[in-house]
Short mmCIF file of C-alpha atoms and ligand atoms in Angstrom, two decimals:
data_model
loop_
_atom_site.label_atom_id
_atom_site.label_comp_id
_atom_site.label_asym_id
_atom_site.label_seq_id
_atom_site.Cartn_x
_atom_site.Cartn_y
_atom_site.Cartn_z
CA MET L 1 87.51 91.59 84.24
CA LYS L 2 86.24 89.88 87.36
CA ALA L 3 88.42 89.30 90.41
CA LYS L 4 90.51 86.22 89.69
CA LYS L 5 91.29 83.81 92.48
CA THR L 6 94.87 83.31 91.32
CA LEU L 7 97.62 85.83 90.87
CA ALA L 8 98.66 85.97 87.24
CA GLY L 9 100.96 87.84 84.95
CA LEU L 10 103.91 88.44 87.27
CA ALA L 11 106.42 88.14 84.44
CA LEU L 12 104.36 90.48 82.33
CA VAL L 13 104.18 93.08 85.09
CA GLY L 14 107.90 92.90 85.55
CA ALA L 15 108.41 93.53 81.84
CA ILE L 16 106.17 96.61 81.84
CA ALA L 17 107.90 97.99 84.90
CA LEU L 18 111.34 97.49 83.39
CA THR L 19 110.50 99.37 80.21
CA THR L 20 108.88 102.08 82.32
CA ALA L 21 111.60 102.86 84.78
CA GLY L 22 113.46 105.99 83.82
CA CYS L 23 111.37 106.70 80.72
CA ALA L 24 108.25 108.54 81.77
CA GLY L 25 109.64 111.50 83.58
CA GLY L 26 108.59 114.36 81.32
CA GLY L 27 110.19 116.93 83.61
CA SER L 28 109.54 114.98 86.78
CA THR L 29 112.39 113.65 88.83
CA ALA L 30 110.79 110.22 89.18
CA GLY L 31 111.75 107.08 87.33
CA GLY L 32 114.99 106.05 88.99
CA GLY L 33 113.08 104.41 91.82
CA GLY L 34 114.82 106.16 94.71
CA ASP L 35 112.61 106.97 97.68
CA ASP L 36 113.70 110.62 97.59
CA LYS L 37 112.40 111.24 94.05
CA VAL L 38 109.01 112.86 93.58
CA ILE L 39 106.64 110.67 91.54
CA THR L 40 104.07 112.53 89.44
CA VAL L 41 100.84 110.54 89.29
CA GLY L 42 97.73 111.38 87.27
CA PHE L 43 94.64 110.00 89.01
CA ALA L 44 91.49 109.70 86.87
CA GLN L 45 88.65 109.37 89.38
CA THR L 46 85.07 108.56 88.29
CA GLY L 47 83.39 111.59 89.86
CA SER L 48 81.77 112.28 93.22
CA GLU L 49 78.60 110.23 92.96
CA SER L 50 78.49 108.68 96.43
CA GLY L 51 79.72 108.67 100.03
CA TRP L 52 81.92 105.73 99.06
CA ARG L 53 83.52 107.82 96.30
CA SER L 54 84.27 110.71 98.70
CA ALA L 55 85.97 108.29 101.10
CA ASN L 56 87.93 106.73 98.24
CA THR L 57 89.09 110.13 96.93
CA GLU L 58 90.19 111.17 100.43
CA SER L 59 92.08 107.90 100.91
CA MET L 60 93.86 108.41 97.57
CA LYS L 61 94.73 112.05 98.24
CA THR L 62 96.13 111.16 101.67
CA ALA L 63 98.24 108.31 100.30
CA PHE L 64 99.50 110.30 97.29
CA SER L 65 100.58 113.28 99.38
CA GLU L 66 103.75 115.33 98.91
CA ALA L 67 104.92 114.03 102.27
CA ASN L 68 104.77 110.52 100.82
CA GLY L 69 106.85 111.53 97.79
CA PHE L 70 104.09 112.18 95.23
CA ASN L 71 102.89 115.03 93.07
CA LEU L 72 99.22 114.14 92.49
CA VAL L 73 97.38 115.47 89.45
CA PHE L 74 93.72 114.79 90.24
CA ASN L 75 90.79 114.65 87.83
CA ALA L 76 87.17 113.67 88.57
CA ALA L 77 85.21 113.01 85.37
CA ASP L 78 81.66 113.56 86.67
CA ASN L 79 80.86 109.97 85.62
CA LYS L 80 81.27 110.79 81.92
CA PRO L 81 83.39 108.08 80.23
CA GLU L 82 84.51 110.41 77.39
CA ALA L 83 85.72 113.00 79.93
CA GLN L 84 87.64 110.30 81.77
CA ILE L 85 89.34 109.09 78.58
CA ALA L 86 90.26 112.73 77.83
CA ALA L 87 91.74 113.07 81.34
CA VAL L 88 93.94 109.98 80.82
CA ARG L 89 95.05 111.34 77.44
CA SER L 90 95.94 114.64 79.08
CA PHE L 91 98.02 112.81 81.72
CA ILE L 92 99.91 111.09 78.87
CA ASN L 93 100.55 114.46 77.20
CA GLN L 94 101.80 115.88 80.50
CA GLY L 95 104.31 113.00 80.75
CA VAL L 96 103.32 111.86 84.23
CA ASP L 97 105.29 109.00 85.77
CA ALA L 98 102.23 106.79 86.31
CA ILE L 99 98.48 106.90 85.79
CA VAL L 100 95.94 105.57 88.28
CA LEU L 101 92.54 104.91 86.77
CA ALA L 102 89.22 104.18 88.50
CA PRO L 103 87.33 103.34 85.29
CA ILE L 104 83.70 104.50 85.17
CA VAL L 105 82.81 101.78 82.66
CA THR L 106 84.51 98.55 81.64
CA ASP L 107 84.66 99.01 77.86
CA GLY L 108 86.28 101.56 75.58
CA TRP L 109 89.77 101.71 77.10
CA ASP L 110 91.87 99.87 74.50
CA ASP L 111 93.06 102.86 72.46
CA VAL L 112 94.07 105.20 75.28
CA LEU L 113 95.69 102.39 77.28
CA LYS L 114 97.75 101.53 74.18
CA GLU L 115 98.75 105.21 73.94
CA ALA L 116 99.91 105.12 77.58
CA LYS L 117 101.88 101.94 76.93
CA ASP L 118 103.50 103.46 73.81
CA ALA L 119 104.50 106.46 75.95
CA ASN L 120 106.00 104.07 78.57
CA ILE L 121 103.61 105.33 81.23
CA PRO L 122 102.34 102.51 83.47
CA VAL L 123 98.63 102.42 84.30
CA ILE L 124 97.41 101.05 87.62
CA LEU L 125 93.68 100.36 87.95
CA GLU L 126 91.98 101.01 91.25
CA ASP L 127 88.44 100.11 92.37
CA ARG L 128 86.80 98.97 89.09
CA THR L 129 88.19 97.02 86.15
CA VAL L 130 88.34 97.24 82.35
CA SER L 131 87.73 94.71 79.57
CA ALA L 132 90.96 95.71 77.76
CA SER L 133 93.84 93.25 77.53
CA GLU L 134 95.71 92.71 80.82
CA ASP L 135 99.03 93.64 79.21
CA LEU L 136 97.78 97.23 78.88
CA TYR L 137 97.93 97.87 82.62
CA ALA L 138 100.42 96.97 85.33
CA SER L 139 98.15 96.03 88.21
CA TRP L 140 94.67 96.38 89.68
CA VAL L 141 93.84 97.16 93.33
CA GLY L 142 90.16 96.60 93.96
CA LEU L 143 87.28 94.67 95.41
CA ASP L 144 85.54 91.40 94.54
CA PHE L 145 82.24 92.90 93.35
CA GLU L 146 80.78 89.54 92.36
CA LYS L 147 81.38 88.22 95.86
CA GLU L 148 79.73 91.35 97.31
CA GLY L 149 76.62 90.68 95.20
CA GLU L 150 76.70 87.01 96.14
CA THR L 151 76.93 87.81 99.87
CA ALA L 152 73.90 90.12 99.57
CA GLY L 153 72.02 87.50 97.53
CA LYS L 154 72.78 84.69 99.99
CA TRP L 155 71.44 86.77 102.88
CA VAL L 156 68.28 87.52 100.91
CA ALA L 157 67.89 83.86 99.90
CA ASP L 158 68.41 82.66 103.49
CA ASN L 159 65.95 85.16 104.95
CA PHE L 160 63.25 85.45 102.27
CA GLY L 161 63.87 82.68 99.76
CA LYS L 162 61.30 80.21 101.09
CA THR L 163 58.21 82.47 100.95
CA PRO L 164 56.93 84.37 97.88
CA THR L 165 58.79 87.70 97.94
CA ASN L 166 58.75 90.55 95.42
CA LEU L 167 62.06 92.30 94.85
CA VAL L 168 63.07 95.51 93.08
CA VAL L 169 66.69 96.36 92.26
CA LEU L 170 68.50 99.70 91.99
CA GLU L 171 71.52 99.01 89.80
CA GLY L 172 74.76 100.97 89.74
CA THR L 173 76.12 102.75 86.68
CA THR L 174 75.35 100.69 83.56
CA GLY L 175 78.51 99.20 82.07
CA SER L 176 80.57 99.54 85.27
CA SER L 177 82.23 96.40 86.61
CA ALA L 178 80.77 97.21 90.04
CA ALA L 179 77.19 97.01 88.71
CA THR L 180 77.71 94.10 86.30
CA ASP L 181 79.55 91.84 88.74
CA ARG L 182 77.28 92.62 91.71
CA ALA L 183 74.25 91.74 89.58
CA THR L 184 75.87 88.44 88.52
CA GLY L 185 76.74 87.43 92.09
CA PHE L 186 73.32 88.41 93.45
CA ASN L 187 71.27 86.78 90.68
CA ASP L 188 73.21 83.52 90.99
CA ALA L 189 72.63 83.46 94.75
CA ILE L 190 68.83 83.90 94.53
CA LYS L 191 68.36 81.35 91.72
CA GLY L 192 65.86 78.64 92.62
CA THR L 193 64.30 80.63 95.50
CA ASP L 194 60.74 81.96 95.81
CA ILE L 195 61.94 85.52 95.08
CA THR L 196 60.48 87.32 92.05
CA VAL L 197 62.37 90.27 90.54
CA LEU L 198 59.57 92.75 89.73
CA ASP L 199 61.91 95.36 88.23
CA SER L 200 65.57 96.33 87.98
CA GLN L 201 66.79 99.75 86.81
CA THR L 202 69.87 101.90 87.15
CA GLY L 203 70.04 104.68 89.73
CA ASN L 204 73.62 105.51 88.68
CA PHE L 205 74.99 105.04 92.20
CA THR L 206 73.48 108.41 93.30
CA ARG L 207 71.02 109.28 96.04
CA ALA L 208 68.95 111.52 93.75
CA GLU L 209 68.49 108.88 91.04
CA GLY L 210 67.89 106.16 93.63
CA LYS L 211 64.99 108.24 94.95
CA THR L 212 63.53 108.96 91.51
CA VAL L 213 63.70 105.35 90.34
CA MET L 214 62.21 104.08 93.62
CA GLU L 215 59.36 106.57 93.26
CA GLY L 216 58.67 105.02 89.86
CA PHE L 217 58.77 101.49 91.31
CA LEU L 218 56.33 102.51 94.07
CA GLN L 219 53.94 104.11 91.61
CA LYS L 220 53.97 101.00 89.44
CA TYR L 221 53.98 98.21 92.05
CA GLY L 222 52.89 99.92 95.31
CA SER L 223 52.73 97.62 98.31
CA GLN L 224 53.51 94.54 96.19
CA ILE L 225 57.19 95.37 96.83
CA ASN L 226 58.61 93.46 99.80
CA LEU L 227 62.30 93.90 99.25
CA LEU L 228 64.84 96.32 97.71
CA PHE L 229 68.39 95.46 96.71
CA ALA L 230 70.41 98.63 95.98
CA HIS L 231 73.90 98.29 94.51
CA ASN L 232 75.09 101.00 96.93
CA ASP L 233 74.10 102.78 100.14
CA ASP L 234 73.44 106.11 98.47
CA MET L 235 70.73 104.74 96.17
CA GLY L 236 69.25 102.91 99.16
CA LEU L 237 69.23 106.18 101.12
CA GLY L 238 67.48 107.98 98.26
CA ALA L 239 64.95 105.13 98.15
CA LEU L 240 64.32 105.58 101.90
CA ASP L 241 62.91 109.04 101.23
CA ALA L 242 60.66 107.71 98.46
CA ILE L 243 59.41 104.85 100.68
CA LYS L 244 58.64 107.19 103.59
CA ALA L 245 56.90 109.66 101.26
CA ALA L 246 54.70 106.77 100.06
CA GLY L 247 53.61 106.20 103.68
CA LEU L 248 55.57 102.96 104.07
CA LYS L 249 58.13 102.01 106.71
CA PRO L 250 61.62 101.24 105.34
CA GLY L 251 63.20 98.19 106.96
CA THR L 252 59.77 96.85 107.92
CA ASP L 253 57.23 97.19 105.06
CA ILE L 254 60.05 97.07 102.51
CA LYS L 255 63.24 95.33 103.58
CA ILE L 256 66.42 96.95 102.23
CA VAL L 257 69.78 95.36 101.39
CA THR L 258 72.64 97.53 100.10
CA ILE L 259 76.39 97.54 99.44
CA ASP L 260 79.15 99.90 100.73
CA ALA L 261 78.72 100.33 104.52
CA VAL L 262 79.50 104.06 104.59
CA LYS L 263 78.51 105.90 107.77
CA ASP L 264 75.11 107.11 106.49
CA GLY L 265 74.22 103.59 105.37
CA MET L 266 75.41 102.06 108.63
CA THR L 267 73.37 104.63 110.56
CA ALA L 268 70.24 103.67 108.60
CA LEU L 269 71.03 100.01 109.35
CA ALA L 270 71.57 100.64 113.07
CA ASP L 271 68.28 102.63 113.12
CA GLY L 272 66.38 99.67 111.63
CA GLU L 273 65.67 101.35 108.26
CA PHE L 274 68.08 99.10 106.33
CA ASN L 275 68.26 95.36 107.00
CA TYR L 276 71.68 94.25 105.73
CA ILE L 277 74.78 95.86 104.19
CA VAL L 278 77.71 94.23 102.44
CA GLU L 279 80.84 96.30 102.78
CA CYS L 280 82.83 97.69 99.85
CA ASN L 281 86.05 99.03 101.33
CA PRO L 282 86.98 102.44 99.82
CA LEU L 283 90.29 102.80 101.69
CA LEU L 284 92.48 101.66 98.80
CA GLY L 285 94.92 104.60 98.70
CA GLU L 286 97.75 103.14 100.74
CA LYS L 287 97.89 99.90 98.74
CA VAL L 288 97.64 101.73 95.40
CA ALA L 289 100.49 104.09 96.39
CA GLU L 290 102.65 101.13 97.39
CA VAL L 291 102.00 99.44 94.04
CA VAL L 292 102.71 102.65 92.09
CA LYS L 293 106.04 103.11 93.87
CA LYS L 294 107.06 99.54 93.06
CA VAL L 295 106.01 99.78 89.42
CA VAL L 296 107.84 103.08 88.88
CA ALA L 297 110.91 101.59 90.58
CA GLY L 298 110.86 98.64 88.17
CA GLU L 299 109.95 96.11 90.86
CA SER L 300 107.53 93.28 90.14
CA VAL L 301 103.96 93.49 91.43
CA ASP L 302 100.97 91.16 91.36
CA LYS L 303 98.46 91.60 88.57
CA GLN L 304 95.69 92.11 91.11
CA TYR L 305 95.24 92.90 94.80
CA ILE L 306 91.80 92.24 96.25
CA VAL L 307 90.84 94.05 99.45
CA GLU L 308 88.60 92.03 101.80
CA ASP L 309 85.04 93.12 102.65
CA GLN L 310 82.78 92.36 105.63
CA ALA L 311 78.97 92.35 105.98
CA PHE L 312 76.69 93.75 108.69
CA ASP L 313 73.22 93.11 110.07
CA GLN L 314 71.45 95.65 112.31
CA GLU L 315 73.09 94.54 115.57
CA GLN L 316 76.55 94.36 113.98
CA ALA L 317 76.06 97.88 112.58
CA LYS L 318 75.26 99.25 116.05
CA ALA L 319 78.49 97.73 117.37
CA ALA L 320 80.66 98.87 114.42
CA LEU L 321 79.35 102.44 113.98
CA PRO L 322 81.36 104.20 116.73
CA ASP L 323 84.67 103.12 115.15
CA ARG L 324 83.65 103.50 111.53
CA LYS L 325 86.28 105.52 109.63
CA TYR L 326 84.11 106.56 106.65
O1 AHR D 694 82.98 101.09 92.34
C1 AHR D 694 82.54 101.14 93.65
C2 AHR D 694 81.17 101.75 93.71
O2 AHR D 694 81.22 103.05 93.15
C3 AHR D 694 80.59 101.96 95.09
O3 AHR D 694 79.89 100.88 95.58
C4 AHR D 694 79.64 103.08 94.81
O4 AHR D 694 79.12 103.69 95.96
C5 AHR D 694 80.53 103.94 94.00
O5 AHR D 694 79.94 104.97 93.39
#
């Protein structure tokens, strides 16, 4: 599911919340909706693939603290979809009050989400989305990945679109909404320009795979490559090492555009080794916690909440770095 520009499904959300309130306790004291009741939440995180993910996990753990009225059961699935489905199933068996899911991939969620619904346990998506029917989850708190890709693509088109330019792409995890939607937004934005995509492969959102795949690109295309678009900072940072090892200057010989704007990426941008970063805000915890509290209390929530992103060039990165929170 891509970010929709309208808010839909309010009635539906209300219905899910009503059937949920008071039913999912399983030993927990939550469900009545009072602020003094502890809410047990199972959080199925993707893994720990990137700096963005670390910041997101920290934001979630801070928001779902005991002091805020939560008992958080945390699972990171090491980016293995089957392990993440098993984690959600285990949360259902434990009878948690709500499940928060950052889905690794878009597909394959129908069965387990139906099981959660049958058990009257509401599911709230955070970060990425699923292709399953919207009535299988209560709400989604996330980012407009397609717009992030489009912003990156527009910058590339504006700066390099009028002269022949060879581009390589490091894609995020195959089948994730973050990778699919960023690719759509980016490809649409560079349509009709003089940019040629030489190659596009997944680096799984990790530094190590970004480096390995970039090494392969450099071996195959050498100095034909003018430009790299990496779906996240970490893959771009891995590629930096490969570019330097090949005797080329990142940011000059090969221009680099990434997504995330974590501190390491912003430092590379401020140092002139990256050329442009589109932000993907990982600080979703507070909003997700607010939505979970409302859903468990039987209050209505929107079907989706989109957190706004910014974008930075080298000068803007220098100015923003000192106050960067992640
Ligand atoms: O889903 C968000 C993406 O996941 C971030 O851009 C990436 O760094 C992370 O692994």
